Amino acid sequence: MAPTPNPRIVFAKAPVAGNFLVEGENIVFEQTPTIDLDQKLESGQFLTKTLLLSPEPYMRERMRDPSLPSYGTPMKLGQPIVGTGLVIVLRSEKEGIKAGDYMLGFTPWEAYTVQPYVGPRVEFKGFAPGTFDMDTLALQPVPNPGGAFPWRSFCSALGLPGFTGFVGLENFGDAKPGETIFVSSGASGVGSMVIQLAKIKGLKVIASAGSDEKVEYMRSIGADAAFNYKKSSLQDELKAHGPVDIYFDNVGGEHLEAAIDNMNLNGRVIACGAIAEYNIPREKRHGIKNMGRMFPLRLNLRGFLITDHLGMQPRFLAEIPPLLAQGKIKVKEHLFHGLENGIEAFQSLFDGNAMAKPVIVVDEQYAS
Amino acid sequence: MAPTPNPRIVFAKAPVAGNFLVEGENIVFEQTPTIDLDQKLESGQFLTKTLLLSPEPYMRERMRDPSLPSYGTPMKLGQPIVGTGLVIVLRSEKEGIKAGDYMLGFTPWEAYTVQPYVGPRVEFKGFAPGTFDMDTLALQPVPNPGGAFPWRSFCSALGLPGFTGFVGLENFGDAKPGETIFVSSGASGVGSMVIQLAKIKGLKVIASAGSDEKVEYMRSIGADAAFNYKKSSLQDELKAHGPVDIYFDNVGGEHLEAAIDNMNLNGRVIACGAIAEYNIPREKRHGIKNMGRMFPLRLNLRGFLITDHLGMQPRFLAEIPPLLAQGKIKVKEHLFHGLENGIEAFQSLFDGNAMAKPVIVVDEQYAS
């Protein structure tokens, strides 16, 4: 059979640490690769078609000079970037996996793949203790009973972002009804899950984001007080609506400092990301000058990585899908159509242009 | 009887927030007051003679403009400053207290006092939740079975400093043998207790202080690696002797930032003070730029105030005195002789001149 186009997005060149990735230089869309869909599969292999891809902030950290240590193994230069996605199996020579199965997990950003995809696998040695081998987040079968919710939910509420919000709040929030939570990046995949879970738990929710449209969205999913931090003062807003018992930090920097200034006694800070800092060299970052409040306020600041908590996934997949199906948790994805718009989708995580959770629709049938 | 001299140290004027206290302006030694030691005592009163006084860093926070909120009630202007001390009862009209009793607790910095001392009592209302009414740390009888250890231990290892080190490490350290702890202000009352308890628990101890003499002292009580942060680089020392599993923070600022840079996975930061920041206005403080390490390293930062943990005192007074009597915990006090040197003793907490725990010897009989 004639070769079929297999466009892909490649990690072409490591950026200077603390700089934004440049499209066409660090990450490159390649239109021309092809694949023979009739090729013979070895035993244990299966061929998948990519349906949806989920750009997520942690991927930025993996696209680095491989010699720099970090919390996850790096991506491989010259190979397609890898992230969570939804695929469908076309043919299989692997036991237990058959044509028509839907699978979720790490998959390369390309149209078709012979799985398991071993191209970018980093040999997991020489990394510091606690480094997570990202490539072990292998494809798993996914259920979607009766089509109760759109497949794209697996790239938002039911994917890593939703799971991260769930785990952070459940494990480290110690949330009590009537308390106040502040969520930064409240319109993001993680933030929007935290807002909605917090409302279900009876909390008052303050949420921030970087555009008026996002503020509207955060209000629509239940935030009691929502504000655009580019237009109003973090300090003023938190003073008006606080004090804050729990701060769910997706941002770091000035947000963290303002939250600490407005924490209540025995306040908790849950940190799962510092999106304000990924692309800024250290010397230019905002220095936090109020850590001395930690002891008079008896604060507890806790950082976590979702990869330590994968064991909670069964509970997550038992509790959240019903809430989603019943409309108690609402999801909003920002759809980017076609792999050729994948880089824009990824960059939107950092330039503030993503409205809710960006999802790359590779197969248009799965857009709705 | 003729009036007896009753010299005292008075909180004369609130300092500008974030400035050092100035002797003779903010805190003043008064030589001329007198007391009639034969005065009639009302029922419930008792007359005490001050033997030893314990200058402690938290007192700085109490000497502020009373309109400023903080974690403890403020001291009263125009009144003697108040802190923990050892007194002996001369006469008593209070049930259960008799002449010759030794008592420990809050007492004014003066030679003789009619107790309970109500002069500085702040009416405890109008303060933010969580503000501790410092004046409730009332005098309590103290045991010293068989003179097993010097009385001045109650101003160091057996006083609030030792108790603070004990509580912090016990409650929040989660220390496991073989782990590494970094203690800043390691020659202080709190720090020296933490070093010694950590060694008993089988930890490797890195300790910092601001003079070579203190470094020698920290080594003599068991620190495996001790350094003078004014002479060598925090970063280099921690890199050489870390990574750090537990950081016991008495300092804040650059120490905290360097510790975070050198933390191990799942590291704990225990914060009970930020002595580097008490006398520096916020805008001039060192800004911490590496809080983003909190989540990849899964750090847990925990602030505490000893006043929340007074219920642990019986356990503390059961466990530590035997260790002290057996020489397993050593204590070094820096004695300041005479109330007239009390201000110098207090300031030594902040100017780095205190060697170990400063103690004011008001009655020279109790110096040894």
PDB file of N, CA, C and O in Angstrom, chain B residues 223-262:
ATOM      1  N   ALA B 223      27.919  18.273  66.091  1.00  0.00           N
ATOM      2  CA  ALA B 223      27.661  18.550  64.672  1.00  0.00           C
ATOM      3  C   ALA B 223      28.731  17.875  63.812  1.00  0.00           C
ATOM      4  O   ALA B 223      29.921  17.992  64.084  1.00  0.00           O
ATOM      5  N   ASP B 224      28.312  17.160  62.790  1.00  0.00           N
ATOM      6  CA  ASP B 224      29.265  16.467  61.912  1.00  0.00           C
ATOM      7  C   ASP B 224      29.953  17.442  60.974  1.00  0.00           C
ATOM      8  O   ASP B 224      31.109  17.282  60.633  1.00  0.00           O
ATOM      9  N   ALA B 225      29.202  18.436  60.529  1.00  0.00           N
ATOM     10  CA  ALA B 225      29.779  19.467  59.668  1.00  0.00           C
ATOM     11  C   ALA B 225      29.265  20.800  60.183  1.00  0.00           C
ATOM     12  O   ALA B 225      28.050  21.008  60.276  1.00  0.00           O
ATOM     13  N   ALA B 226      30.179  21.672  60.567  1.00  0.00           N
ATOM     14  CA  ALA B 226      29.769  22.977  61.103  1.00  0.00           C
ATOM     15  C   ALA B 226      30.528  24.059  60.361  1.00  0.00           C
ATOM     16  O   ALA B 226      31.691  23.876  60.019  1.00  0.00           O
ATOM     17  N   PHE B 227      29.856  25.148  60.051  1.00  0.00           N
ATOM     18  CA  PHE B 227      30.557  26.206  59.320  1.00  0.00           C
ATOM     19  C   PHE B 227      30.070  27.596  59.717  1.00  0.00           C
ATOM     20  O   PHE B 227      28.970  27.763  60.244  1.00  0.00           O
ATOM     21  N   ASN B 228      30.950  28.565  59.462  1.00  0.00           N
ATOM     22  CA  ASN B 228      30.677  29.978  59.735  1.00  0.00           C
ATOM     23  C   ASN B 228      30.153  30.583  58.434  1.00  0.00           C
ATOM     24  O   ASN B 228      30.911  30.766  57.484  1.00  0.00           O
ATOM     25  N   TYR B 229      28.875  30.880  58.399  1.00  0.00           N
ATOM     26  CA  TYR B 229      28.264  31.327  57.132  1.00  0.00           C
ATOM     27  C   TYR B 229      28.764  32.687  56.690  1.00  0.00           C
ATOM     28  O   TYR B 229      28.541  33.098  55.560  1.00  0.00           O
ATOM     29  N   LYS B 230      29.447  33.379  57.595  1.00  0.00           N
ATOM     30  CA  LYS B 230      30.020  34.675  57.188  1.00  0.00           C
ATOM     31  C   LYS B 230      31.332  34.485  56.423  1.00  0.00           C
ATOM     32  O   LYS B 230      31.791  35.374  55.733  1.00  0.00           O
ATOM     33  N   LYS B 231      31.913  33.304  56.593  1.00  0.00           N
ATOM     34  CA  LYS B 231      33.198  33.056  55.941  1.00  0.00           C
ATOM     35  C   LYS B 231      33.094  32.114  54.754  1.00  0.00           C
ATOM     36  O   LYS B 231      33.887  32.198  53.823  1.00  0.00           O
ATOM     37  N   SER B 232      32.173  31.159  54.832  1.00  0.00           N
ATOM     38  CA  SER B 232      32.086  30.242  53.687  1.00  0.00           C
ATOM     39  C   SER B 232      30.686  30.288  53.091  1.00  0.00           C
ATOM     40  O   SER B 232      29.741  30.788  53.707  1.00  0.00           O
ATOM     41  N   SER B 233      30.579  29.774  51.898  1.00  0.00           N
ATOM     42  CA  SER B 233      29.325  29.879  51.153  1.00  0.00           C
ATOM     43  C   SER B 233      28.329  28.831  51.624  1.00  0.00           C
ATOM     44  O   SER B 233      28.623  27.627  51.671  1.00  0.00           O
ATOM     45  N   LEU B 234      27.142  29.302  51.983  1.00  0.00           N
ATOM     46  CA  LEU B 234      26.044  28.397  52.351  1.00  0.00           C
ATOM     47  C   LEU B 234      25.855  27.316  51.293  1.00  0.00           C
ATOM     48  O   LEU B 234      25.743  26.128  51.585  1.00  0.00           O
ATOM     49  N   GLN B 235      25.814  27.770  50.034  1.00  0.00           N
ATOM     50  CA  GLN B 235      25.579  26.834  48.927  1.00  0.00           C
ATOM     51  C   GLN B 235      26.682  25.783  48.859  1.00  0.00           C
ATOM     52  O   GLN B 235      26.412  24.586  48.730  1.00  0.00           O
ATOM     53  N   ASP B 236      27.937  26.219  48.946  1.00  0.00           N
ATOM     54  CA  ASP B 236      29.049  25.271  48.849  1.00  0.00           C
ATOM     55  C   ASP B 236      29.034  24.275  50.005  1.00  0.00           C
ATOM     56  O   ASP B 236      29.244  23.070  49.804  1.00  0.00           O
ATOM     57  N   GLU B 237      28.772  24.787  51.189  1.00  0.00           N
ATOM     58  CA  GLU B 237      28.798  23.900  52.364  1.00  0.00           C
ATOM     59  C   GLU B 237      27.674  22.867  52.286  1.00  0.00           C
ATOM     60  O   GLU B 237      27.870  21.692  52.585  1.00  0.00           O
ATOM     61  N   LEU B 238      26.498  23.330  51.880  1.00  0.00           N
ATOM     62  CA  LEU B 238      25.375  22.389  51.823  1.00  0.00           C
ATOM     63  C   LEU B 238      25.556  21.406  50.683  1.00  0.00           C
ATOM     64  O   LEU B 238      25.154  20.241  50.776  1.00  0.00           O
ATOM     65  N   LYS B 239      26.162  21.873  49.602  1.00  0.00           N
ATOM     66  CA  LYS B 239      26.435  20.963  48.486  1.00  0.00           C
ATOM     67  C   LYS B 239      27.427  19.885  48.931  1.00  0.00           C
ATOM     68  O   LYS B 239      27.271  18.711  48.615  1.00  0.00           O
ATOM     69  N   ALA B 240      28.433  20.312  49.686  1.00  0.00           N
ATOM     70  CA  ALA B 240      29.469  19.370  50.114  1.00  0.00           C
ATOM     71  C   ALA B 240      28.937  18.358  51.127  1.00  0.00           C
ATOM     72  O   ALA B 240      29.330  17.190  51.102  1.00  0.00           O
ATOM     73  N   HIS B 241      28.042  18.779  52.006  1.00  0.00           N
ATOM     74  CA  HIS B 241      27.633  17.900  53.117  1.00  0.00           C
ATOM     75  C   HIS B 241      26.198  17.391  53.006  1.00  0.00           C
ATOM     76  O   HIS B 241      25.791  16.546  53.782  1.00  0.00           O
ATOM     77  N   GLY B 242      25.444  17.947  52.061  1.00  0.00           N
ATOM     78  CA  GLY B 242      24.052  17.522  51.885  1.00  0.00           C
ATOM     79  C   GLY B 242      23.976  16.295  51.007  1.00  0.00           C
ATOM     80  O   GLY B 242      24.973  15.604  50.831  1.00  0.00           O
ATOM     81  N   PRO B 243      22.835  15.966  50.400  1.00  0.00           N
ATOM     82  CA  PRO B 243      21.603  16.753  50.493  1.00  0.00           C
ATOM     83  C   PRO B 243      20.933  16.644  51.860  1.00  0.00           C
ATOM     84  O   PRO B 243      21.240  15.738  52.629  1.00  0.00           O
ATOM     85  N   VAL B 244      20.036  17.585  52.094  1.00  0.00           N
ATOM     86  CA  VAL B 244      19.440  17.775  53.406  1.00  0.00           C
ATOM     87  C   VAL B 244      18.030  17.166  53.433  1.00  0.00           C
ATOM     88  O   VAL B 244      17.209  17.466  52.570  1.00  0.00           O
ATOM     89  N   ASP B 245      17.780  16.307  54.411  1.00  0.00           N
ATOM     90  CA  ASP B 245      16.433  15.742  54.552  1.00  0.00           C
ATOM     91  C   ASP B 245      15.532  16.631  55.405  1.00  0.00           C
ATOM     92  O   ASP B 245      14.333  16.715  55.171  1.00  0.00           O
ATOM     93  N   ILE B 246      16.147  17.245  56.423  1.00  0.00           N
ATOM     94  CA  ILE B 246      15.381  18.105  57.331  1.00  0.00           C
ATOM     95  C   ILE B 246      16.155  19.420  57.502  1.00  0.00           C
ATOM     96  O   ILE B 246      17.360  19.397  57.761  1.00  0.00           O
ATOM     97  N   TYR B 247      15.469  20.528  57.320  1.00  0.00           N
ATOM     98  CA  TYR B 247      16.107  21.814  57.628  1.00  0.00           C
ATOM     99  C   TYR B 247      15.358  22.446  58.784  1.00  0.00           C
ATOM    100  O   TYR B 247      14.163  22.732  58.682  1.00  0.00           O
ATOM    101  N   PHE B 248      16.053  22.656  59.884  1.00  0.00           N
ATOM    102  CA  PHE B 248      15.451  23.322  61.039  1.00  0.00           C
ATOM    103  C   PHE B 248      15.807  24.790  60.940  1.00  0.00           C
ATOM    104  O   PHE B 248      16.942  25.183  61.156  1.00  0.00           O
ATOM    105  N   ASP B 249      14.811  25.600  60.581  1.00  0.00           N
ATOM    106  CA  ASP B 249      15.067  26.991  60.205  1.00  0.00           C
ATOM    107  C   ASP B 249      14.799  27.952  61.352  1.00  0.00           C
ATOM    108  O   ASP B 249      13.664  28.131  61.785  1.00  0.00           O
ATOM    109  N   ASN B 250      15.865  28.567  61.826  1.00  0.00           N
ATOM    110  CA  ASN B 250      15.724  29.617  62.839  1.00  0.00           C
ATOM    111  C   ASN B 250      15.965  30.985  62.246  1.00  0.00           C
ATOM    112  O   ASN B 250      16.000  31.979  62.976  1.00  0.00           O
ATOM    113  N   VAL B 251      16.200  31.060  60.943  1.00  0.00           N
ATOM    114  CA  VAL B 251      16.808  32.243  60.353  1.00  0.00           C
ATOM    115  C   VAL B 251      15.987  32.837  59.216  1.00  0.00           C
ATOM    116  O   VAL B 251      15.765  34.041  59.151  1.00  0.00           O
ATOM    117  N   GLY B 252      15.524  32.005  58.296  1.00  0.00           N
ATOM    118  CA  GLY B 252      14.823  32.500  57.109  1.00  0.00           C
ATOM    119  C   GLY B 252      15.798  33.022  56.060  1.00  0.00           C
ATOM    120  O   GLY B 252      16.999  32.728  56.101  1.00  0.00           O
ATOM    121  N   GLY B 253      15.274  33.786  55.095  1.00  0.00           N
ATOM    122  CA  GLY B 253      16.096  34.474  54.105  1.00  0.00           C
ATOM    123  C   GLY B 253      17.030  33.569  53.321  1.00  0.00           C
ATOM    124  O   GLY B 253      16.629  32.524  52.805  1.00  0.00           O
ATOM    125  N   GLU B 254      18.293  34.009  53.217  1.00  0.00           N
ATOM    126  CA  GLU B 254      19.259  33.272  52.392  1.00  0.00           C
ATOM    127  C   GLU B 254      19.476  31.835  52.875  1.00  0.00           C
ATOM    128  O   GLU B 254      19.732  30.937  52.073  1.00  0.00           O
ATOM    129  N   HIS B 255      19.414  31.656  54.182  1.00  0.00           N
ATOM    130  CA  HIS B 255      19.568  30.291  54.702  1.00  0.00           C
ATOM    131  C   HIS B 255      18.461  29.376  54.175  1.00  0.00           C
ATOM    132  O   HIS B 255      18.712  28.253  53.757  1.00  0.00           O
ATOM    133  N   LEU B 256      17.245  29.875  54.214  1.00  0.00           N
ATOM    134  CA  LEU B 256      16.112  29.065  53.741  1.00  0.00           C
ATOM    135  C   LEU B 256      16.252  28.761  52.248  1.00  0.00           C
ATOM    136  O   LEU B 256      16.059  27.629  51.808  1.00  0.00           O
ATOM    137  N   GLU B 257      16.635  29.776  51.490  1.00  0.00           N
ATOM    138  CA  GLU B 257      16.782  29.566  50.047  1.00  0.00           C
ATOM    139  C   GLU B 257      17.878  28.540  49.738  1.00  0.00           C
ATOM    140  O   GLU B 257      17.698  27.647  48.903  1.00  0.00           O
ATOM    141  N   ALA B 258      19.001  28.655  50.428  1.00  0.00           N
ATOM    142  CA  ALA B 258      20.099  27.707  50.180  1.00  0.00           C
ATOM    143  C   ALA B 258      19.700  26.303  50.615  1.00  0.00           C
ATOM    144  O   ALA B 258      20.036  25.311  49.953  1.00  0.00           O
ATOM    145  N   ALA B 259      18.970  26.216  51.716  1.00  0.00           N
ATOM    146  CA  ALA B 259      18.523  24.889  52.170  1.00  0.00           C
ATOM    147  C   ALA B 259      17.617  24.263  51.116  1.00  0.00           C
ATOM    148  O   ALA B 259      17.788  23.089  50.767  1.00  0.00           O
ATOM    149  N   ILE B 260      16.676  25.043  50.587  1.00  0.00           N
ATOM    150  CA  ILE B 260      15.762  24.507  49.577  1.00  0.00           C
ATOM    151  C   ILE B 260      16.531  24.058  48.342  1.00  0.00           C
ATOM    152  O   ILE B 260      16.207  23.044  47.730  1.00  0.00           O
ATOM    153  N   ASP B 261      17.579  24.789  48.005  1.00  0.00           N
ATOM    154  CA  ASP B 261      18.402  24.372  46.863  1.00  0.00           C
ATOM    155  C   ASP B 261      19.089  23.044  47.090  1.00  0.00           C
ATOM    156  O   ASP B 261      19.481  22.383  46.136  1.00  0.00           O
ATOM    157  N   ASN B 262      19.272  22.692  48.335  1.00  0.00           N
ATOM    158  CA  ASN B 262      20.042  21.482  48.640  1.00  0.00           C
ATOM    159  C   ASN B 262      19.233  20.427  49.382  1.00  0.00           C
ATOM    160  O   ASN B 262      19.791  19.578  50.059  1.00  0.00           O
TER     161      ASN B 262
END
